[in-house]
Short mmCIF file of C-alpha atoms and ligand atoms in Angstrom, two decimals:
data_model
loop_
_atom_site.label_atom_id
_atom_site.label_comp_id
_atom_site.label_asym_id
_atom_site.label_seq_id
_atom_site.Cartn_x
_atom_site.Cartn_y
_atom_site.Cartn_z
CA UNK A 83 35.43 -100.56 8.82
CA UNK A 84 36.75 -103.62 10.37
CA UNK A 85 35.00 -105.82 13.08
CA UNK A 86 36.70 -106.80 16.48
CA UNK A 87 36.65 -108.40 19.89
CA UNK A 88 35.03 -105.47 22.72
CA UNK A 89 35.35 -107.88 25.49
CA UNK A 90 35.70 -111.44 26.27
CA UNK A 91 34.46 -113.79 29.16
CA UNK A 92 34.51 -117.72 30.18
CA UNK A 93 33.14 -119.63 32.90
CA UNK A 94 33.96 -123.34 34.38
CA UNK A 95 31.76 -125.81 36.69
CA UNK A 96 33.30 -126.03 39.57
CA UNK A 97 33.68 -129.93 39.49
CA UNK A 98 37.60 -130.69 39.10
CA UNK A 99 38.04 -134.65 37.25
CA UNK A 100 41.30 -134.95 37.83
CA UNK A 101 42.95 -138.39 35.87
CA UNK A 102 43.44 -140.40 38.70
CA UNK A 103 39.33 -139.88 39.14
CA UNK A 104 39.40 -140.98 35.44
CA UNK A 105 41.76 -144.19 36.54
CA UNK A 106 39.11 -145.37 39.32
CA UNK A 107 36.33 -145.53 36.47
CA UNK A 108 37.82 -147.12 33.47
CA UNK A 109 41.70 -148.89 32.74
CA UNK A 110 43.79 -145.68 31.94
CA UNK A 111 46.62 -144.04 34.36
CA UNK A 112 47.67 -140.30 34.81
CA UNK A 113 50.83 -141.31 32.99
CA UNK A 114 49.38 -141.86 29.71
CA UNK A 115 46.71 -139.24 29.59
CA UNK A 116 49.62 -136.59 31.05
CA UNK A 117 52.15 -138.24 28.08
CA UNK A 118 49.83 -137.99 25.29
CA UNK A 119 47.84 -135.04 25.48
CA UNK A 120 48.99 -132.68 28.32
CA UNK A 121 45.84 -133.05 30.20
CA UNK A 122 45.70 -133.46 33.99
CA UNK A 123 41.92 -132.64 34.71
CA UNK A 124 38.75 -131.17 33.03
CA UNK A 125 35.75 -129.83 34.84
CA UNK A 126 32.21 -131.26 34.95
CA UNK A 127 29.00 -130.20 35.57
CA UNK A 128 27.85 -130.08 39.16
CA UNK A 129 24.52 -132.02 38.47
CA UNK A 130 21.94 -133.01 35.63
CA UNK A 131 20.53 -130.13 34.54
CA UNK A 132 23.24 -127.76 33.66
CA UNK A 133 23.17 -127.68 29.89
CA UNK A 134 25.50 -125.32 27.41
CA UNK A 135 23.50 -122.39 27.82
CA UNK A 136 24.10 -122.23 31.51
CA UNK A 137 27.30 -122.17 31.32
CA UNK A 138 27.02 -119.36 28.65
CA UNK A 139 25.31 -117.29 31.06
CA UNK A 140 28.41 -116.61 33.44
CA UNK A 141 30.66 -116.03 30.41
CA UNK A 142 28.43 -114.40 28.34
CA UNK A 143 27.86 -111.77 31.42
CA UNK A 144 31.50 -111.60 31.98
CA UNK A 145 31.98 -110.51 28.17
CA UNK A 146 29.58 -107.74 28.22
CA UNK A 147 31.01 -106.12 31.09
CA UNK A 148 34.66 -106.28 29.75
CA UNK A 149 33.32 -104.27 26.54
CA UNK A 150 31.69 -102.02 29.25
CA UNK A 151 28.78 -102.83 27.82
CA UNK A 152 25.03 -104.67 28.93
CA UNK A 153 23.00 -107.25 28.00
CA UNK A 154 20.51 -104.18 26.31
CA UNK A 155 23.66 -103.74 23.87
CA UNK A 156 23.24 -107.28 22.20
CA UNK A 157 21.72 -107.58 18.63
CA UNK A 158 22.07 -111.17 18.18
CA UNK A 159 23.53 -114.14 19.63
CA UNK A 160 25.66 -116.62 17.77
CA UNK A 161 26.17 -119.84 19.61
CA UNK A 162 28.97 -122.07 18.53
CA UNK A 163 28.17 -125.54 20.20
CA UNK A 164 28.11 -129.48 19.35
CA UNK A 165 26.72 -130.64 22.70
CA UNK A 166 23.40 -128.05 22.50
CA UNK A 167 20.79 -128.36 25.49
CA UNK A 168 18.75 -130.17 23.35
CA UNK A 169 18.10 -131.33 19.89
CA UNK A 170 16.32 -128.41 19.06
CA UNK A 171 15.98 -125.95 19.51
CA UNK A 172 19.02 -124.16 19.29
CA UNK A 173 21.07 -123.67 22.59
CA UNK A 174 21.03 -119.81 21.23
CA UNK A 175 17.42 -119.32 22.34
CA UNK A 176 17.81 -120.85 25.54
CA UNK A 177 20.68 -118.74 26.50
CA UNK A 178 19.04 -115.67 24.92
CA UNK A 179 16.28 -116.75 27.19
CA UNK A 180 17.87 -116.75 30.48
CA UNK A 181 19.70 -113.43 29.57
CA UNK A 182 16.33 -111.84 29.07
CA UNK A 183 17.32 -110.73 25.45
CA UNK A 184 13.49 -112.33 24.23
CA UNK A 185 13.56 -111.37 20.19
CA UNK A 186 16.91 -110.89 19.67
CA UNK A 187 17.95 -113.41 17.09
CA UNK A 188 19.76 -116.40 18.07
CA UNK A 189 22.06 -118.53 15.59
CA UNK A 190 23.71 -121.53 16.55
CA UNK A 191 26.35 -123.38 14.92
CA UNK A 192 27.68 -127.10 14.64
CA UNK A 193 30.73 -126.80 13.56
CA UNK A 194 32.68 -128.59 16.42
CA UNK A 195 35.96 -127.34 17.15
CA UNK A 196 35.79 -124.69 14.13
CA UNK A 197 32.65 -123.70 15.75
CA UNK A 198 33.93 -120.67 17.26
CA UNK A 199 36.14 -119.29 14.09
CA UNK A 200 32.97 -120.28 12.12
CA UNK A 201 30.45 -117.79 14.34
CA UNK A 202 33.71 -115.22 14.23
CA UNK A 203 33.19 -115.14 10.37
CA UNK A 204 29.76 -114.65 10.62
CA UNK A 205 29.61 -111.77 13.12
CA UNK A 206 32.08 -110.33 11.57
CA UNK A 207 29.95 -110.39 8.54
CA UNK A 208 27.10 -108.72 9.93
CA UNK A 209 28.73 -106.23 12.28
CA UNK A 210 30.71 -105.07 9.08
CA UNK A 211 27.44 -104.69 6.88
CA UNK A 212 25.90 -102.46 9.28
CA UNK A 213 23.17 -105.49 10.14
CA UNK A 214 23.81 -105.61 13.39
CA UNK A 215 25.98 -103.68 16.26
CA UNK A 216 26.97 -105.97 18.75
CA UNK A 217 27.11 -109.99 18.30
CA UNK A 218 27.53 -112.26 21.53
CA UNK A 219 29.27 -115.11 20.18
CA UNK A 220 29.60 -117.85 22.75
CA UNK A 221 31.32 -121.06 22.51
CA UNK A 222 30.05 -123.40 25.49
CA UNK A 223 29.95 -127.36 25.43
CA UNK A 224 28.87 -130.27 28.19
CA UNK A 225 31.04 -133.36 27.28
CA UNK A 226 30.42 -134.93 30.20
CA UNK A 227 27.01 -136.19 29.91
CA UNK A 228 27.73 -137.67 26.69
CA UNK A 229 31.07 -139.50 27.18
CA UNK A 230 31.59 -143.11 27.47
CA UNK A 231 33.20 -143.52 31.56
CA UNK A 232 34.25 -147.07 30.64
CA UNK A 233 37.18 -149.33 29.11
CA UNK A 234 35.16 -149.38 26.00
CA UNK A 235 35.34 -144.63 25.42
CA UNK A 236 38.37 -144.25 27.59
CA UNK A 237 40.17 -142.97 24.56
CA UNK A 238 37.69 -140.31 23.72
CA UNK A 239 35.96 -140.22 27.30
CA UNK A 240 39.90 -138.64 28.86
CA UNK A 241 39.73 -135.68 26.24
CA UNK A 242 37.20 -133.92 27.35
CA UNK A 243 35.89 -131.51 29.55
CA UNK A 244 32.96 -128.77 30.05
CA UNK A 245 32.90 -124.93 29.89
CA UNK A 246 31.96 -121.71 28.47
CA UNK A 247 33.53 -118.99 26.63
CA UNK A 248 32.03 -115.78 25.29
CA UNK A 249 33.15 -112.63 22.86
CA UNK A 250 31.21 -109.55 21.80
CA UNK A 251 32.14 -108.40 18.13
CA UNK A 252 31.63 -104.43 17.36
CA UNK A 253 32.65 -102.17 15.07
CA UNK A 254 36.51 -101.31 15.83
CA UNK A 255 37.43 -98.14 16.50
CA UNK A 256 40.80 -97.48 15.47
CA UNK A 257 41.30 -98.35 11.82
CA UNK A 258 44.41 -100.50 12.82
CA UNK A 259 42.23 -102.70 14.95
CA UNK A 260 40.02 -105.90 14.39
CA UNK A 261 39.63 -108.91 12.51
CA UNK A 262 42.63 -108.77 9.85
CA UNK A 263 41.93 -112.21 8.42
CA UNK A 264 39.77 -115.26 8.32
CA UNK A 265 39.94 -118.45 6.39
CA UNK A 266 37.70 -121.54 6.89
CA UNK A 267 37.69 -124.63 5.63
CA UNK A 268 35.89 -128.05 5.88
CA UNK A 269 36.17 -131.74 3.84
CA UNK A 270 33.72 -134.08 4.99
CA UNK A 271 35.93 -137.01 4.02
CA UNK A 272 36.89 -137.09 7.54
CA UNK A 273 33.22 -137.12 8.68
CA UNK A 274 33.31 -140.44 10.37
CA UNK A 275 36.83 -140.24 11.77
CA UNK A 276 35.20 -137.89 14.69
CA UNK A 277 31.34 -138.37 14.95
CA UNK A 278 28.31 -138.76 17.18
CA UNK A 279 26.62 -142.03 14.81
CA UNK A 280 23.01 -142.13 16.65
CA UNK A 281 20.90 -140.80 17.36
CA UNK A 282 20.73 -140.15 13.35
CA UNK A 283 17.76 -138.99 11.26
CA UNK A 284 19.56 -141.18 8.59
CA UNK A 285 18.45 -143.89 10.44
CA UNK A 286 14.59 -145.57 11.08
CA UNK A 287 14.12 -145.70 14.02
CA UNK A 288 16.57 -143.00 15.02
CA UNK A 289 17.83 -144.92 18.14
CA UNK A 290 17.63 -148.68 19.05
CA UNK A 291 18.52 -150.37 21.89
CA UNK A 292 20.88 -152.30 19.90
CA UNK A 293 22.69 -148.88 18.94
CA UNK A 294 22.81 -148.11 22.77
CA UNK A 295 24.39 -151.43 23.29
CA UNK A 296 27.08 -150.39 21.04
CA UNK A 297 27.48 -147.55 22.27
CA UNK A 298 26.69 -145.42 19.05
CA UNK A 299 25.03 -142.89 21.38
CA UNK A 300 29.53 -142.06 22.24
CA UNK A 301 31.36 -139.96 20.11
CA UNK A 302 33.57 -142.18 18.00
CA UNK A 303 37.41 -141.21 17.14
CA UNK A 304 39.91 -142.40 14.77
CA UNK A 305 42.83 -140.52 17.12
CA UNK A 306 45.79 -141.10 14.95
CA UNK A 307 44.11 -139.90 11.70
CA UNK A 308 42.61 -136.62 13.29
CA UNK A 309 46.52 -135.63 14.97
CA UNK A 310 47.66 -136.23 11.27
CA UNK A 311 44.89 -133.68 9.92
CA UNK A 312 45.33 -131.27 12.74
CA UNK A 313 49.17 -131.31 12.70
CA UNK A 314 49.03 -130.18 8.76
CA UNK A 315 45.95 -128.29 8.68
CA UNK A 316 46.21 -125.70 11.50
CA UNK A 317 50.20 -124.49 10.20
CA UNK A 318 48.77 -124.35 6.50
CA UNK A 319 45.74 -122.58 6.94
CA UNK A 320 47.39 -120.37 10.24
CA UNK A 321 50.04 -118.94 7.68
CA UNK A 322 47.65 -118.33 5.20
CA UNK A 323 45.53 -116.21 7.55
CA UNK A 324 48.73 -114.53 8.35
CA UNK A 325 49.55 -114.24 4.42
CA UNK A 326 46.14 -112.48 4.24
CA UNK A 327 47.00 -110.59 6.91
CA UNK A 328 49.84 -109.28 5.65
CA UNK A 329 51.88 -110.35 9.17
CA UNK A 330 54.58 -112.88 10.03
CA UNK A 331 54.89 -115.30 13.00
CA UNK A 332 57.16 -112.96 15.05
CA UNK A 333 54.81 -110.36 14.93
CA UNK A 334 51.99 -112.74 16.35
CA UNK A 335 51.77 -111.23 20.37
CA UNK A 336 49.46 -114.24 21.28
CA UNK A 337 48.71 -117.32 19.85
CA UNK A 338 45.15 -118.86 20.95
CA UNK A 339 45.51 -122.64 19.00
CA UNK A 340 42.31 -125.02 19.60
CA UNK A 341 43.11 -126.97 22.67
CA UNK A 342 43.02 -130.72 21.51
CA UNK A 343 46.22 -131.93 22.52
CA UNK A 344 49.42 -129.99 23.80
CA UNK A 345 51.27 -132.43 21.55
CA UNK A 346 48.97 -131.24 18.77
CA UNK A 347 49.63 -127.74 19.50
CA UNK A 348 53.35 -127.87 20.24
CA UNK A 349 54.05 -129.11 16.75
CA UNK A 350 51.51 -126.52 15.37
CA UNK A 351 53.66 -123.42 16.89
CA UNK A 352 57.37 -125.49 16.23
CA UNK A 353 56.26 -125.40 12.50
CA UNK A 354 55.09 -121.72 12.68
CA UNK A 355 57.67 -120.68 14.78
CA UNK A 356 56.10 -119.30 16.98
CA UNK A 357 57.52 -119.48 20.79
CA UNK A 358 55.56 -121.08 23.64
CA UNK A 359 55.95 -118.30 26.04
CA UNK A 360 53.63 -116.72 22.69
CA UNK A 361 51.04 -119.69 23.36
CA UNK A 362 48.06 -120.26 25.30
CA UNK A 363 47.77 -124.24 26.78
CA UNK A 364 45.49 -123.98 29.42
CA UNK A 365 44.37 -127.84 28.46
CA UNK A 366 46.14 -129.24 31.12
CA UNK A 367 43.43 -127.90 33.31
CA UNK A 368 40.28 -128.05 31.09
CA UNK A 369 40.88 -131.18 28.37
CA UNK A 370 39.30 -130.13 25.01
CA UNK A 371 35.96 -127.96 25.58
CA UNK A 372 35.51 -127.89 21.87
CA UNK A 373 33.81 -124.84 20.72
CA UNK A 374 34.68 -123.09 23.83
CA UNK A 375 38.75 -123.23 23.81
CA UNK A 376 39.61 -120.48 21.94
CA UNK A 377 37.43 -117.50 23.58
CA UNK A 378 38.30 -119.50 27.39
CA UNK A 379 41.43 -119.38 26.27
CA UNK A 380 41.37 -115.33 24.77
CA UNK A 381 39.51 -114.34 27.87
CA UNK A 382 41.69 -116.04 30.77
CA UNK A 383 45.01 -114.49 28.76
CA UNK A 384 43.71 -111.28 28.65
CA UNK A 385 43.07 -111.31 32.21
CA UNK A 386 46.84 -112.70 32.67
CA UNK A 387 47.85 -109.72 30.98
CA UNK A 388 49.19 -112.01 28.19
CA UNK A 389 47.51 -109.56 25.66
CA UNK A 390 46.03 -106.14 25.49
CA UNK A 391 44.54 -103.71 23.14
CA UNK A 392 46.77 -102.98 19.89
CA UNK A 393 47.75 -107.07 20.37
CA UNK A 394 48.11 -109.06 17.11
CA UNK A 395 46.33 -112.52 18.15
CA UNK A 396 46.13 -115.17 16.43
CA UNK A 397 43.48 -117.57 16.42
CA UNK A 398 43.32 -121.26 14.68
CA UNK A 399 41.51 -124.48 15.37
CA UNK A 400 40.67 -128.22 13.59
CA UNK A 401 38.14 -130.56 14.48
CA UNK A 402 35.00 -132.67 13.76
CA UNK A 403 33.38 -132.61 9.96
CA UNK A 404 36.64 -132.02 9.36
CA UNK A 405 36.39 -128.51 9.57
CA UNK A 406 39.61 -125.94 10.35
CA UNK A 407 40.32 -122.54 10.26
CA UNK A 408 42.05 -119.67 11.08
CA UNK A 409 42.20 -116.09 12.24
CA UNK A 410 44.25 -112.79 12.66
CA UNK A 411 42.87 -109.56 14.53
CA UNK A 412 44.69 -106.63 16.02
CA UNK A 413 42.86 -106.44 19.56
C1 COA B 618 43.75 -139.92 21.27
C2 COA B 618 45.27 -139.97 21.24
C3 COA B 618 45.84 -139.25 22.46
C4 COA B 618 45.71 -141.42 21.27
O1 COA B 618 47.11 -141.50 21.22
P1 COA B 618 47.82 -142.57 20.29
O2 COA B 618 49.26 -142.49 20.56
O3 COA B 618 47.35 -142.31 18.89
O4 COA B 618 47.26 -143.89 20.88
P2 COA B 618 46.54 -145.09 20.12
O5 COA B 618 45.18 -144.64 19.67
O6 COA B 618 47.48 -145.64 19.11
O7 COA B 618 46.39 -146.10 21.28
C5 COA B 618 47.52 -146.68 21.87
C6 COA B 618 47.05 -147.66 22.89
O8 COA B 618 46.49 -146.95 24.01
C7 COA B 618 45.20 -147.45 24.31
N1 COA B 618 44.39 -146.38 24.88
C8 COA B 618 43.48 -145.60 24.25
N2 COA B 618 42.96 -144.72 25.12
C9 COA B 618 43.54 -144.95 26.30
C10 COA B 618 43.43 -144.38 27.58
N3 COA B 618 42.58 -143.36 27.84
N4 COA B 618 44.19 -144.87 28.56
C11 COA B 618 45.05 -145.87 28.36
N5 COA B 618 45.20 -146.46 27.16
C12 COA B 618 44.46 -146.01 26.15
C13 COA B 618 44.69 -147.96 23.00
O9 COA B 618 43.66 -148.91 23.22
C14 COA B 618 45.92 -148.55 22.39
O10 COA B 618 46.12 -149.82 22.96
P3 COA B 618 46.66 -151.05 22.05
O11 COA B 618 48.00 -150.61 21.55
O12 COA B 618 46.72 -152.17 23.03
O13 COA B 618 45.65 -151.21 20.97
C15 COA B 618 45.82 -139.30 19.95
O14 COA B 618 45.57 -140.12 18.84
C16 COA B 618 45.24 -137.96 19.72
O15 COA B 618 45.41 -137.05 20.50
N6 COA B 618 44.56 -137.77 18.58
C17 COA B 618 43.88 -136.53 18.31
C18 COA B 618 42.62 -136.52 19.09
C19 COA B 618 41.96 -135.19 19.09
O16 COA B 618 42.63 -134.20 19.06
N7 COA B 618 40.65 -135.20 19.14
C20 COA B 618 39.87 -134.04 19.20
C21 COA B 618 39.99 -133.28 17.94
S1 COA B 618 39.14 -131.81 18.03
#
């Protein structure tokens, strides 16, 4: 019995940051945002307040309903997320608070970009062993709130943006169906290349005012080492999913790539070979959401009619930790 995807969902704020918004808060133009990454805007939150979890809500809702399927359905929740509500706890058991699922179990995991094919794994995992039926696995992230809008994080601060994406993983029906292949992979090396320093329970105190002053509260990116990592890493470990799979490029229907950088991707699917008319980029509106690109991105192509059941998708993503993966299912 294989695992697969019974519905997906995604939800946005409604606040458009378009880069010439960007431009009035910190020296950067359209021009080079547009030139090296492919993004024109991102949304943000409407107001403090919003955290991860409510933009699960919207997404996880819109999930459940495209399995034909209710909120009484979940088992568990896995939340993928590296911008969580809080601290602690978890952004799982907010969100499986709001959606009135009280004792359901809620797992959240920090694994950045990965976050998503990381949760995928483990649902998979559990829906296979017969521990559990149906797993809402959300991917949701607020950037904004935690990006530097000055000279000082313009290069991290344009990337970007906030949303919400949501899957539920059941048992597949047809034995042709489901989650063919996943492979996951992380080398710390790169910790510090793309990191959040402070607050740090490495440190005593956690946060000074000195740290603030240097902005160590900011994630902090070495850009040119994580395009060379993601450039190698998401072709190596893409056709090894699709070794494991058994499948080639051509007969990929619909590639969903992590959305980082449209340069990024482009030279991910030229070395595959797989087409673009193949490939979601939906970055141009939404920057990098992080944990929540690749089900935003399943969801909004499904509803484009991009893919359908019987579909061969395939799914791969790099990020913070380092951590990449990669995955193939038959929708
Ligand atoms: C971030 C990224 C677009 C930067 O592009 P780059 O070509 O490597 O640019 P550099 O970092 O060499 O910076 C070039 C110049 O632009 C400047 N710059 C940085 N951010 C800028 C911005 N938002 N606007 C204008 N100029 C900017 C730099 O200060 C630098 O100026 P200098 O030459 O005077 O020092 C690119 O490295 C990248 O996409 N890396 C991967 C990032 C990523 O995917 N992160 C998320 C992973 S999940």
């Amino acid at each position: 019995m294989r695992s697969t995807i019974l519905g997906a969902g995604h939800y946005v704020p409604s606040k458009v940051v378009t880069n010439h918004d960007l431009a009035k808060l910190m020296n950067t133009t359209d021009e080079w945002i547009v030139q090296r990454t492919g993004i024109k805007e991102r949304r943000y939150i409407e107001h403090s307040g919003i955290g991860a979890s409510d933009l699960a809500v919207p997404a996880s809702k819109m999930a459940l309903e495209h399995a034909g399927l209710t909120e009484k359905d979940v088992d568990a929740i896995i939340f993928a997320t590296l911008s969580p509500d809080h601290n602690f706890p978890g952004s799982g058991c907010f969100l499986g608070h709001k959606l009135g699922l009280g004792g359901i179990p809620a797992l959240d995991v920090r694994n950045q970009c990965t976050g998503f094919l990381y949760g995928l794994s483990i649902a998979d995992a559990w829906v296979r062993a017969g521990v559990y039926k149906h797993v809402l696995l959300v991917g949701a992230e607020v950037h904004s709130t935690g990006i530097e809008l000055a000279d000082r994080g313009r290069d991290v601060a344009v990337l970007f943006g906030d949303g919400a994406g949501a899957v539920v993983i059941g048992a597949a029906t047809d034995p042709e169906q489901g989650l063919k292949s996943i492979e996951l992979h992380a080398d710390g090396a790169g910790a510090k290349d793309l990191w959040l320093e402070a607050p740090a329970s490495a440190y005593d105190p956690r946060l000074t005012h000195q740290m603030i002053d240097e902005g160590k509260h900011f994630p902090a990116m070495n850009g040119k080492q994580v395009f060379r990592w993601a450039t190698e890493k998401m072709p190596e470990v893409s056709k090894l999913a699709l070794d494991k799979a058994k499948l080639a490029a051509a007969d990929v229907d619909l590639f969903v790539p992590h959305q980082a950088n449209l340069r990024i991707n482009q030279m991910v699917g030229a070395k595959l070979g797989i087409p673009e008319e193949k490939t979601v980029a939906n970055i141009e509106k939404y920057g990098n959401t992080t944990a929540a690109t690749i089900p935003l991105g399943l969801s909004e192509a499904w509803r484009e009619g991009r893919c359908r059941r019987g579909s061969n998708v395939l799914f791969a993503a790099f990020g913070s930790g380092f951590t990449w993966g990669a995955a193939v299912l038959k929708l």
